[in-house]
Coordinates of C-alpha atoms (C1' of nucleotides) in Angstrom, one line a residue:
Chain A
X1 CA 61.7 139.1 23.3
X2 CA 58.3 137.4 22.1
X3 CA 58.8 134.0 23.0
X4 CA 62.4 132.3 23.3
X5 CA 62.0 130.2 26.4
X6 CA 63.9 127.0 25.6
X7 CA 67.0 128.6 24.7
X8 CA 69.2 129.3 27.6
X9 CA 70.5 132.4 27.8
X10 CA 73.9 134.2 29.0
X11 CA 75.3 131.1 30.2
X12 CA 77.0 128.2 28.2
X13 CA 73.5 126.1 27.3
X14 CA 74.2 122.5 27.8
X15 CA 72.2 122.2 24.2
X16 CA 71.3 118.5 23.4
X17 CA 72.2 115.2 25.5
X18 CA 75.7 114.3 25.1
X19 CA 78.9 114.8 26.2
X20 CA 79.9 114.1 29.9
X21 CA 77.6 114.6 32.9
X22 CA 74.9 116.6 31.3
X23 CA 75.1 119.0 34.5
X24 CA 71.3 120.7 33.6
X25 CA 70.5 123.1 36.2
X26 CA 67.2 125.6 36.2
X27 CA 68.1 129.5 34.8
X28 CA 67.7 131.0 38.2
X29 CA 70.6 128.9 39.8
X30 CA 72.5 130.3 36.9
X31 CA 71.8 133.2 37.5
X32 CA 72.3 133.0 41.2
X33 CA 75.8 131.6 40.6
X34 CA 76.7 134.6 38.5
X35 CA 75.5 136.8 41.2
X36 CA 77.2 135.1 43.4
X37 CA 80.1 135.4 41.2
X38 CA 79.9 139.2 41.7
X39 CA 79.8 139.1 45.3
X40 CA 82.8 137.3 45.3
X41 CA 84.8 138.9 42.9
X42 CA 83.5 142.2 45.2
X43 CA 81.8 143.9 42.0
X44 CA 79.4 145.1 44.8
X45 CA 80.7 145.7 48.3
X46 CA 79.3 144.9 51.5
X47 CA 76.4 147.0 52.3
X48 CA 76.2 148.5 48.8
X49 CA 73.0 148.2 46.8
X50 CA 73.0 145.5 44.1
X51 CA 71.6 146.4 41.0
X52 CA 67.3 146.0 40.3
X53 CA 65.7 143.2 39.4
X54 CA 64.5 145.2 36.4
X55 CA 68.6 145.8 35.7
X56 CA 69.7 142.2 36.6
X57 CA 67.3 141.0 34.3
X58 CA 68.0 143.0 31.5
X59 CA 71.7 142.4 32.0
X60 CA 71.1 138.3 32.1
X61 CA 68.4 138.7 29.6
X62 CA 65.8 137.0 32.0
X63 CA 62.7 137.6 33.0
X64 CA 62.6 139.6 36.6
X65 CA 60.8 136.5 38.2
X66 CA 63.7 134.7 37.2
X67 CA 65.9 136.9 38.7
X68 CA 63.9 137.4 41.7
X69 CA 64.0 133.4 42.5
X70 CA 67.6 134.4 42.3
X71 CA 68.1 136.8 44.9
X72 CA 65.4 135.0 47.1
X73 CA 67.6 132.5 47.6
X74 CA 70.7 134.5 48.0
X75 CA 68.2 136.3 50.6
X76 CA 67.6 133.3 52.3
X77 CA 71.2 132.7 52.4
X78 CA 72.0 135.7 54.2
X79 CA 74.3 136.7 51.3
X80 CA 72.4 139.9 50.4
X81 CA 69.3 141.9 52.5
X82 CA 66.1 143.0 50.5
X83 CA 64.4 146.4 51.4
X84 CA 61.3 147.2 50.1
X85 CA 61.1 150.8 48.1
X86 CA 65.1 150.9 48.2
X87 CA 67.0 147.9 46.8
X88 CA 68.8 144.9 47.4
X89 CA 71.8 145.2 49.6
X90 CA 75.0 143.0 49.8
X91 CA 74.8 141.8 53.5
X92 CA 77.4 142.8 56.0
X93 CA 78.4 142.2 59.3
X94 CA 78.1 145.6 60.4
X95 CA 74.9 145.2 61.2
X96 CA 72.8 145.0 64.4
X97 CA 70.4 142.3 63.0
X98 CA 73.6 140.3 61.9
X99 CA 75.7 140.7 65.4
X100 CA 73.8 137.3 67.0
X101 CA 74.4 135.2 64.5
X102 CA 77.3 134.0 64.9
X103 CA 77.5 134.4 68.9
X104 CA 74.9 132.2 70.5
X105 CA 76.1 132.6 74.0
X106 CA 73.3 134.6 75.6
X107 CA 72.1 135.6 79.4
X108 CA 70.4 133.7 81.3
X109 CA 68.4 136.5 82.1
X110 CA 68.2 140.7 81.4
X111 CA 69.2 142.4 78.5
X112 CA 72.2 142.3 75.8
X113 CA 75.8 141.7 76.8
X114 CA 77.8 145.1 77.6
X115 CA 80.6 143.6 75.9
X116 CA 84.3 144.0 76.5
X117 CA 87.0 142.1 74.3
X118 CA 90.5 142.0 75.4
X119 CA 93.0 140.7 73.1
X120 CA 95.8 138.5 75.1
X121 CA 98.4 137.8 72.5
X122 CA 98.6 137.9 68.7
X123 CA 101.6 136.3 66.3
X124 CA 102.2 134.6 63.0
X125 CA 102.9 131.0 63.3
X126 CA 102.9 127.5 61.3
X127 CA 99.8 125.9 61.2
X128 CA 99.3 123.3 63.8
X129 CA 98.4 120.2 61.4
X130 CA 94.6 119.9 62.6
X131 CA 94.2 123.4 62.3
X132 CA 96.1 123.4 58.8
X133 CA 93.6 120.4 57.9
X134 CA 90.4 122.0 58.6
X135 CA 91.9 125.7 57.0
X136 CA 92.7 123.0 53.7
X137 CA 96.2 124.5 53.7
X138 CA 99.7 123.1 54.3
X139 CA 101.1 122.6 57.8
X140 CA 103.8 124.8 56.6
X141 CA 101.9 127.8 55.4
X142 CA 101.2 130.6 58.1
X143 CA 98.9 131.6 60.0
X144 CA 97.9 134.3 62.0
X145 CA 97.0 133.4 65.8
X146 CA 94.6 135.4 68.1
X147 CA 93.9 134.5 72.2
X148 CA 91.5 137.0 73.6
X149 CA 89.0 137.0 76.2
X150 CA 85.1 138.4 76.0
X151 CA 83.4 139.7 79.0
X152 CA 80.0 140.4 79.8
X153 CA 79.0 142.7 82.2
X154 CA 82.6 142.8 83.7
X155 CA 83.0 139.0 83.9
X156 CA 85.0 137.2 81.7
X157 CA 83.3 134.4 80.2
X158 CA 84.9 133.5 76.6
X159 CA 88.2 132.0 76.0
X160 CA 88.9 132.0 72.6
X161 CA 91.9 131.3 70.6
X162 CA 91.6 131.7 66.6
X163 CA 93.3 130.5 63.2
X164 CA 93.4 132.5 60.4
X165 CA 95.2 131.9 57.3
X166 CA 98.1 134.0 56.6
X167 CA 98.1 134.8 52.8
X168 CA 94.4 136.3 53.6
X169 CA 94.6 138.2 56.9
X170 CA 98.5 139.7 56.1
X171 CA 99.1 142.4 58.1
X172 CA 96.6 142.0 61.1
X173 CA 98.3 143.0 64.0
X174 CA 97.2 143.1 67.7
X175 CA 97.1 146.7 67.4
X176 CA 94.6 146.5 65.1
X177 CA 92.6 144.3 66.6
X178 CA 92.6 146.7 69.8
X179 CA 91.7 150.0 68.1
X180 CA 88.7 148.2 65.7
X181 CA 85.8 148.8 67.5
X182 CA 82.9 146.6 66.6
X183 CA 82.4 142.8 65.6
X184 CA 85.5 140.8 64.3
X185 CA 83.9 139.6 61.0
X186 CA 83.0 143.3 60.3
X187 CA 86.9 144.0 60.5
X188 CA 87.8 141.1 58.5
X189 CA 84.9 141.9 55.6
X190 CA 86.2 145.7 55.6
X191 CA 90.1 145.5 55.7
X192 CA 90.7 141.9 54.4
X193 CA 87.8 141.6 51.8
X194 CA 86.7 138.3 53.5
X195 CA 83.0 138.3 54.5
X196 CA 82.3 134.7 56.6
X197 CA 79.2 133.3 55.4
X198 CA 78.2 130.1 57.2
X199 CA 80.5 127.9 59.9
X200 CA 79.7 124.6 61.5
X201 CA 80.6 124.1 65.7
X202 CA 81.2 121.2 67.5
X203 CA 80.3 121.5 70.8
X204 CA 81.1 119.7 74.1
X205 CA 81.5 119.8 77.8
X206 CA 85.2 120.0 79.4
X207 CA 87.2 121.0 82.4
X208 CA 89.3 124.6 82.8
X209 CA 92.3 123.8 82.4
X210 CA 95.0 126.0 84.2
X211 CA 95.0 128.5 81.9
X212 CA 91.6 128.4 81.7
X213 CA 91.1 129.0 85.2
X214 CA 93.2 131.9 85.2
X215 CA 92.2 133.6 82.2
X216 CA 88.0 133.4 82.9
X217 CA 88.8 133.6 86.8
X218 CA 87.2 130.5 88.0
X219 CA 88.5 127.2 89.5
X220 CA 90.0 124.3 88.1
X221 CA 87.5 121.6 86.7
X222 CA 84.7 124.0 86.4
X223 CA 82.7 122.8 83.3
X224 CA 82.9 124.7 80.6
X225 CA 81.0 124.5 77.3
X226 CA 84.1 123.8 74.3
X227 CA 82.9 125.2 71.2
X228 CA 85.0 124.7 67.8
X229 CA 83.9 126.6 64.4
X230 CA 85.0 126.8 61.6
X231 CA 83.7 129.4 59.2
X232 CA 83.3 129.7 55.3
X233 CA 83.3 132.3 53.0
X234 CA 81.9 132.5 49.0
X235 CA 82.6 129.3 47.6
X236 CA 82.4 127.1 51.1
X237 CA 86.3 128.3 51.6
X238 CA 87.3 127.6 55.4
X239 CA 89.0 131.0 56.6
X240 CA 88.6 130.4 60.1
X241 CA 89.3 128.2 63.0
X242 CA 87.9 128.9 66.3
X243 CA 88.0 127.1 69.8
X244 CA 86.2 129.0 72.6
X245 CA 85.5 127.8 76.6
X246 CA 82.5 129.7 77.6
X247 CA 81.7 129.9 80.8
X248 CA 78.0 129.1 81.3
X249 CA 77.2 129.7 85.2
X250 CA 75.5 133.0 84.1
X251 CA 75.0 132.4 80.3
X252 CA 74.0 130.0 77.9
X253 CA 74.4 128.8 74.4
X254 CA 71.0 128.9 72.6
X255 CA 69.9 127.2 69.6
X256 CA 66.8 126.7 67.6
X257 CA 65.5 123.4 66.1
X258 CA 63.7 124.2 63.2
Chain B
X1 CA 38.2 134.2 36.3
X2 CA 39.3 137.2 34.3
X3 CA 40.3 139.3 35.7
X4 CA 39.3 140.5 39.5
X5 CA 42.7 140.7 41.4
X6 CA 41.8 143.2 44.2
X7 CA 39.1 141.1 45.3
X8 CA 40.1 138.9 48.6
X9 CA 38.7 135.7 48.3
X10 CA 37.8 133.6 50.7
X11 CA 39.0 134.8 53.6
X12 CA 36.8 137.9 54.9
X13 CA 38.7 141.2 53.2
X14 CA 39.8 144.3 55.1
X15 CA 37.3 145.9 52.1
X16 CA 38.2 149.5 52.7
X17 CA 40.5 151.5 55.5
X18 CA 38.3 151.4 58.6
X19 CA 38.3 149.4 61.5
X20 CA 40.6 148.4 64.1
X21 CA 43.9 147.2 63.4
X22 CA 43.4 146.8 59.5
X23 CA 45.6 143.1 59.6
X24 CA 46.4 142.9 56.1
X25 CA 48.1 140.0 55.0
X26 CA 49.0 138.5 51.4
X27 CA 47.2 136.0 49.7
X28 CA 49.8 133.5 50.2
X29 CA 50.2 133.6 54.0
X30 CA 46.2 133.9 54.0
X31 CA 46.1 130.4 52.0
X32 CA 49.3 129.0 54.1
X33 CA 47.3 129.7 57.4
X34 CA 44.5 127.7 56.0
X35 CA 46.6 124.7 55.2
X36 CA 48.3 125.0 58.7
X37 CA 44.7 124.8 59.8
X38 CA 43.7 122.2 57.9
X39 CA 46.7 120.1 59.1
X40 CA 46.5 121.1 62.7
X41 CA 43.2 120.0 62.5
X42 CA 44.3 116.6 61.2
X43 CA 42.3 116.7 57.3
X44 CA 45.4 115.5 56.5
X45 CA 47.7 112.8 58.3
X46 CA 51.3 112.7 58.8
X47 CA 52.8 111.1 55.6
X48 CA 49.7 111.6 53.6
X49 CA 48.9 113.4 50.3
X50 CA 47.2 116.6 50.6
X51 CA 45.5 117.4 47.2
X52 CA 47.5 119.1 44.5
X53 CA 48.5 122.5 44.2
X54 CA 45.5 123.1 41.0
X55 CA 43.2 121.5 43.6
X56 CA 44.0 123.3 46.1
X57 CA 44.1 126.6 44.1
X58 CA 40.2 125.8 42.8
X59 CA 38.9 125.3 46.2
X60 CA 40.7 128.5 47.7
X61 CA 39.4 130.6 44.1
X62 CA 43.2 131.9 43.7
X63 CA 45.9 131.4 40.9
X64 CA 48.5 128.1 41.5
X65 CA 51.1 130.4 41.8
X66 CA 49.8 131.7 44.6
X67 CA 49.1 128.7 46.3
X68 CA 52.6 127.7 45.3
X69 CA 54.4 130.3 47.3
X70 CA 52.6 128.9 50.6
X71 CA 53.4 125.6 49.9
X72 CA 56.8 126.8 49.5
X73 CA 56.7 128.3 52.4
X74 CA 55.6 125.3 54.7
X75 CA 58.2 123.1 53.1
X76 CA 60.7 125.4 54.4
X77 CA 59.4 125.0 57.4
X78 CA 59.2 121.5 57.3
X79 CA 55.8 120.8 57.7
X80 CA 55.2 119.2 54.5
X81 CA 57.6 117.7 51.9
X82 CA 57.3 117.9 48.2
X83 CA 57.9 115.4 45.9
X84 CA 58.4 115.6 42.0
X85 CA 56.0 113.7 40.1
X86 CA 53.9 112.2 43.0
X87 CA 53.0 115.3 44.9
X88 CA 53.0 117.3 48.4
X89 CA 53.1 115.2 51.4
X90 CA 52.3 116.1 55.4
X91 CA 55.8 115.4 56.9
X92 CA 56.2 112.8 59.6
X93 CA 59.0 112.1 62.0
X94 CA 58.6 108.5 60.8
X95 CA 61.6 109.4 57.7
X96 CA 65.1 108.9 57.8
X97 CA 65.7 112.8 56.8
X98 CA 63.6 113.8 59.7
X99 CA 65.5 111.3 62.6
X100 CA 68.5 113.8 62.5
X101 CA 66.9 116.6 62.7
X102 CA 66.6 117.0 66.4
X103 CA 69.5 114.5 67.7
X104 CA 72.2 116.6 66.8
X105 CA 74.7 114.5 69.2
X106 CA 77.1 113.2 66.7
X107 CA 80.0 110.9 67.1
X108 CA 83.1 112.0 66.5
X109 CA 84.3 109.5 64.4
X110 CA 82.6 106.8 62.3
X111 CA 79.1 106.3 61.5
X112 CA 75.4 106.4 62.8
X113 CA 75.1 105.3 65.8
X114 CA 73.9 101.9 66.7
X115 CA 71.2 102.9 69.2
X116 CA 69.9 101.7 72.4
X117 CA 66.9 103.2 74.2
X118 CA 66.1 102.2 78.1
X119 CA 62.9 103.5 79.9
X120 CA 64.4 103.9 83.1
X121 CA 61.1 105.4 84.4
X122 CA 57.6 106.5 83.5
X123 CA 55.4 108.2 86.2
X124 CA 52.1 110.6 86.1
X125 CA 52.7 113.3 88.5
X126 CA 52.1 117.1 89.0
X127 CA 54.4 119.5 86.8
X128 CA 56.8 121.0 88.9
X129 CA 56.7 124.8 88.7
X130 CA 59.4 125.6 86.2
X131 CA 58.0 122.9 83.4
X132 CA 54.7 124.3 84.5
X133 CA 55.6 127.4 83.1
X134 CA 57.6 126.7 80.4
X135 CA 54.2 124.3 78.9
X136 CA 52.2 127.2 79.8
X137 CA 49.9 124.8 81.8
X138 CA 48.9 125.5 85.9
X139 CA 51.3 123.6 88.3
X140 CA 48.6 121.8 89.2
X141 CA 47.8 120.0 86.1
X142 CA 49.3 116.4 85.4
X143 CA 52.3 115.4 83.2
X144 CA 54.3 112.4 82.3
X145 CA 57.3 112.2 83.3
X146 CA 59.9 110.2 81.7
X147 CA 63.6 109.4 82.9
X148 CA 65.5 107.0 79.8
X149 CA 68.9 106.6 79.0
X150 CA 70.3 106.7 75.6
X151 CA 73.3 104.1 74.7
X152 CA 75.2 104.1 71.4
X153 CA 77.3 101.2 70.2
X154 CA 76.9 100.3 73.9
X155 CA 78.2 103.1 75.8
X156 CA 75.2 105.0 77.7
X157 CA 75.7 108.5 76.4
X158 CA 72.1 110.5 77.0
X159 CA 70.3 110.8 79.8
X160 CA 67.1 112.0 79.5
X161 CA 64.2 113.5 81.9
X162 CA 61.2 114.3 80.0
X163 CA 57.9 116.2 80.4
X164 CA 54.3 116.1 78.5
X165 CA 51.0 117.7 79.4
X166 CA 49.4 114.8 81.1
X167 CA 46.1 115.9 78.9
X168 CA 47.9 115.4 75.4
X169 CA 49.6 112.2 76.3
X170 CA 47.0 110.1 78.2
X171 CA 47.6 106.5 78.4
X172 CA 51.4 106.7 77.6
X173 CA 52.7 104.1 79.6
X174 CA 56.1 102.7 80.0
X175 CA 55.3 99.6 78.2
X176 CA 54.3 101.3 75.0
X177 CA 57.5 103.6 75.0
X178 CA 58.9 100.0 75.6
X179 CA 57.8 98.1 72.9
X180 CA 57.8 101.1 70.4
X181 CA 60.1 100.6 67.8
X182 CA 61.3 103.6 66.1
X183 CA 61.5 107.2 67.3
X184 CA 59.7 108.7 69.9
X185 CA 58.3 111.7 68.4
X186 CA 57.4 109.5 65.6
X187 CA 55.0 107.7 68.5
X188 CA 53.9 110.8 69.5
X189 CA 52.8 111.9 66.3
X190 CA 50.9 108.4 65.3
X191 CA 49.5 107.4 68.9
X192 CA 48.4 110.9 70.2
X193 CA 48.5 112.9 67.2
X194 CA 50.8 115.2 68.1
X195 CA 53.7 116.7 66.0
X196 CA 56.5 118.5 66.9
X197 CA 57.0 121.3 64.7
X198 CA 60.7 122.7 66.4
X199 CA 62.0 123.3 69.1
X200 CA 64.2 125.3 71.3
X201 CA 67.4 124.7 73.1
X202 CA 69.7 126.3 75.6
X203 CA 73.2 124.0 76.5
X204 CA 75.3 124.5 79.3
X205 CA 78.3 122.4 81.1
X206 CA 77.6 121.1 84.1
X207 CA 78.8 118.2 86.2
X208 CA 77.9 115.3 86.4
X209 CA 75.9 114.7 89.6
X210 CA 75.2 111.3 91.7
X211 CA 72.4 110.1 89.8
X212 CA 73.7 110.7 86.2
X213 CA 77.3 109.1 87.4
X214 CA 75.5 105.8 88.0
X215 CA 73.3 105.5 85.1
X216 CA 76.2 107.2 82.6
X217 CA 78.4 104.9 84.2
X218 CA 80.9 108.3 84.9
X219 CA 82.9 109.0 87.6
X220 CA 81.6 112.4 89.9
X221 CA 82.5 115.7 88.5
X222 CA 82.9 114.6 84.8
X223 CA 82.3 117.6 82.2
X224 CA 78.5 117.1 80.9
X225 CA 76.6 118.9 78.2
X226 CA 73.2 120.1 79.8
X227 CA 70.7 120.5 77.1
X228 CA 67.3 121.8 77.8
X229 CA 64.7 121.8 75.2
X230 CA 61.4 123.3 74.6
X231 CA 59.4 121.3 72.3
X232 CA 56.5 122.9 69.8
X233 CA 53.7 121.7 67.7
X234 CA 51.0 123.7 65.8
X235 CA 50.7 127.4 67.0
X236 CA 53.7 127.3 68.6
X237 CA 52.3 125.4 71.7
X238 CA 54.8 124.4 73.7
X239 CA 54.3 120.5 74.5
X240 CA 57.3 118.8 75.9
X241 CA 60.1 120.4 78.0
X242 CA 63.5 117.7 77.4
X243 CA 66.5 118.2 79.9
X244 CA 69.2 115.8 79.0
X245 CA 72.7 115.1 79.7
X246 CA 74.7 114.5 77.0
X247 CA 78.7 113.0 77.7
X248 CA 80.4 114.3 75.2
X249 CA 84.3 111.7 75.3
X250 CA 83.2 110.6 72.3
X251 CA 80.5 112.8 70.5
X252 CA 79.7 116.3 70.1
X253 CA 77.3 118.2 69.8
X254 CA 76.3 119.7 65.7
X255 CA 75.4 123.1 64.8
X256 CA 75.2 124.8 61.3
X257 CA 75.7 128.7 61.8
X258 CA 74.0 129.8 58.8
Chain C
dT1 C1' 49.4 108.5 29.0
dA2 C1' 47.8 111.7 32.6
dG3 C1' 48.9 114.0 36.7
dT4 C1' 52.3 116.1 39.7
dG5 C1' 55.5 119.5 41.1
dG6 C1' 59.4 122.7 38.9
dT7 C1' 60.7 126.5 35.9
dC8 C1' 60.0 130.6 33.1
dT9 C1' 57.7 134.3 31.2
dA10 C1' 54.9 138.7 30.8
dG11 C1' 52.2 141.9 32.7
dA12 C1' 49.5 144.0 36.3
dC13 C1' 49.0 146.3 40.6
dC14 C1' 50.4 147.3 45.5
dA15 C1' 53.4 149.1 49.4
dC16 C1' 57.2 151.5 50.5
dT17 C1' 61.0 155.0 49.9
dA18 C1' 63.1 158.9 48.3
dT19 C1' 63.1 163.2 45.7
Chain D
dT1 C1' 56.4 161.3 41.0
dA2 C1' 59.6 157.7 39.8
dG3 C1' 61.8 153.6 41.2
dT4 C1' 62.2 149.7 44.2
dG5 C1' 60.8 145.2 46.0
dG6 C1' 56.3 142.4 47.0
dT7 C1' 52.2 140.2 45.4
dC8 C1' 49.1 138.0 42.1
dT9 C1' 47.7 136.1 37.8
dA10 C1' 47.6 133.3 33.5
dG11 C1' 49.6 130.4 30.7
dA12 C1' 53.4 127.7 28.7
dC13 C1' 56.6 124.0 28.9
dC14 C1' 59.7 120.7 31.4
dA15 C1' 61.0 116.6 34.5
dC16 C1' 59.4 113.1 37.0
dT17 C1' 56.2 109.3 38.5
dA18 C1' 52.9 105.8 38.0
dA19 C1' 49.4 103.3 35.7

DNA sequence: TAGTGGTCTAGACCACTAT
DNA sequence: TAGTGGTCTAGACCACTAA
């Protein structure tokens, strides 16, 4: 192409100033959204490689910077992982360098967590109407509920209990859970097609309470850090709730401020 | 210029492969460590303009482009903020977007918090051991130390213990934290020219001990969040180590996992 | 109107990876 | 050697701001 560059390619140009809400946006967010699109709709699985920028480009009819802006931002998002010389790879949390993103409990001192996850109980329920509000479902749809406890180095120091929604995770059982070896959101990205992008925590100080105390083996009233998330996938979906008690006599949550 | 791309400019060139350690870097971060410098060394104020990107690209003899990418760079890092149509400004902690960006105690319900700061004390002593360390000063140098106490819509929420290198923050007294309207690092930044770039935190639950009961108005043994943070300017110096407690009845603590 | 940052293109070369 | 992402350039036009 010689020299096109106000027309708008590929996507539905918004051609003149009329209509409703003019909604402009630049080419590369267009084209971001349709990659997006892909992820989504799981044309490219996690871990595969994407196509080139050359391909992408040719595809969109775009110029490779274009697409490049693109994927620089879906890089930036965590959504996909560049590697120079081989491609561009949808992201995954089977990953080492994605492991600590997500879990921000660390030791106070030596070296990573040897890591044990035992999974106390497991059923299908009716969402409790706070979880069913931040899970945007009904209180009457199902949902899947997980109690387990993590322990580092032998002492338990995570509580959590989780809410997922039924219609996505059908099927997960606690004998699933058991026998998957690796990180949750790897299991629920390879058997349930639902990757978490991003989630938001609210974080406060409580007591143990007495199941608490039992359960992480300390006494009652011994601070412990709450910690509710909920997490997203494409399309800022909520597909998770969350509440955890950490215990942080030995551990704590770190954060950076950037 | 027509055409000379694999010259360096500027910035002495690793000309052929010889020497120790041949340190390439790109352009970009070449240029991008030039502007840091020029900030850090104050060519620039907080909440000034610093000269266009064409400028910019003149004096350093590269392309705008190139220029643009470090720019882009720094803004993601927050240390300057671009605006269409005026230009590219040196970010300053005197902004509303910036206020939030290290108080991430929210409440839980309604809105911003109506704020009330008291300097409880303000003393010039030697740095105890630990803050030693973590401002990478010697023990025996001087800080200022600072105990306030934090109180939205009334209720005293934060309490505070703070730490700066006695030889950055001369003459801070408790009358000028007193009569200081505005936020503290905003202070900093004007009155000692010091900016905090980020920062670090690590959070724990603790309990609320004698001397936070009193000035929290709590009773013994209620559930605290402990928050320690590591404060950084330019070069990652460390320059103010923050331990507060936070109660958390009515607030919580924000995090985006992203 | 002039100047700024924002977008888009086209083409070149580099660094890295695999075959 | 071929293909990938990474860097750099030069030039065009757009959107926004202010005089």
């Amino acid at each position: 192409m010689s020299n096109s560059p106000t027309i708008i390619p590929v996507i539905a140009p918004p051609p003149a100033g009329f209509g409703a809400a003019p909604t402009f946006s630049p080419l590369y967010q267009q084209i971001k959204a349709l990659i997006t699109g892909s992820l989504q709709a799981g044309e490219w699985k996690p871990g595969e490689l994407i196509p080139s920028e050359v391909e992408l480009a040719a595809r969109f009819k775009v110029s490779q910077g274009t697409v490049r802006k693109a994927i620089d931002e879906l890089s930036a998002e965590n959504l996909v992982v560049r590697r120079q010389g081989k491609g561009t790879f949808v992201a995954t949390h089977h990953e080492v360098r994605a492991q600590f993103r997500f879990l921000r409990l660390m030791p106070d001192a030596g070296e990573a967590h040897q890591a044990d996850n035992q999974i106390i109980e497991v059923k299908r329920q009716r969402a409790p109407a706070d979880v069913a509000r931040l899970l945007d479902i009904k209180p009457a749809d199902a949902v899947i509920f997980i109690k387990r406890v993590q322990s580092f180095d032998g002492a338990p120091t995570i509580l959590e209990e989780l809410w997922l929604p039924g219609l996505i995770f059908r099927g997960l059982t606690a004998e699933r859970l058991v026998e998957y070896k690796g990180p949750m959101y790897g299991l629920f990205e390879t058997e349930f097609g639902t990757r978490m992008i991003r989630a938001t925590e609210k974080i406060r100080a409580v007591h143990a309470d007495h199941i608490a105390t039992g359960l992480l083996n300390v006494s009652v009233d011994t601070p412990l850090l709450s910690v509710e998330r909920v997490s997203f996938t494409y399309g800022d979906k909520p597909v998770e709730v969350r509440r955890g008690l950490y215990l942080t006599d030995r551990h704590h949550y770190q954060n950076e401020l950037s």
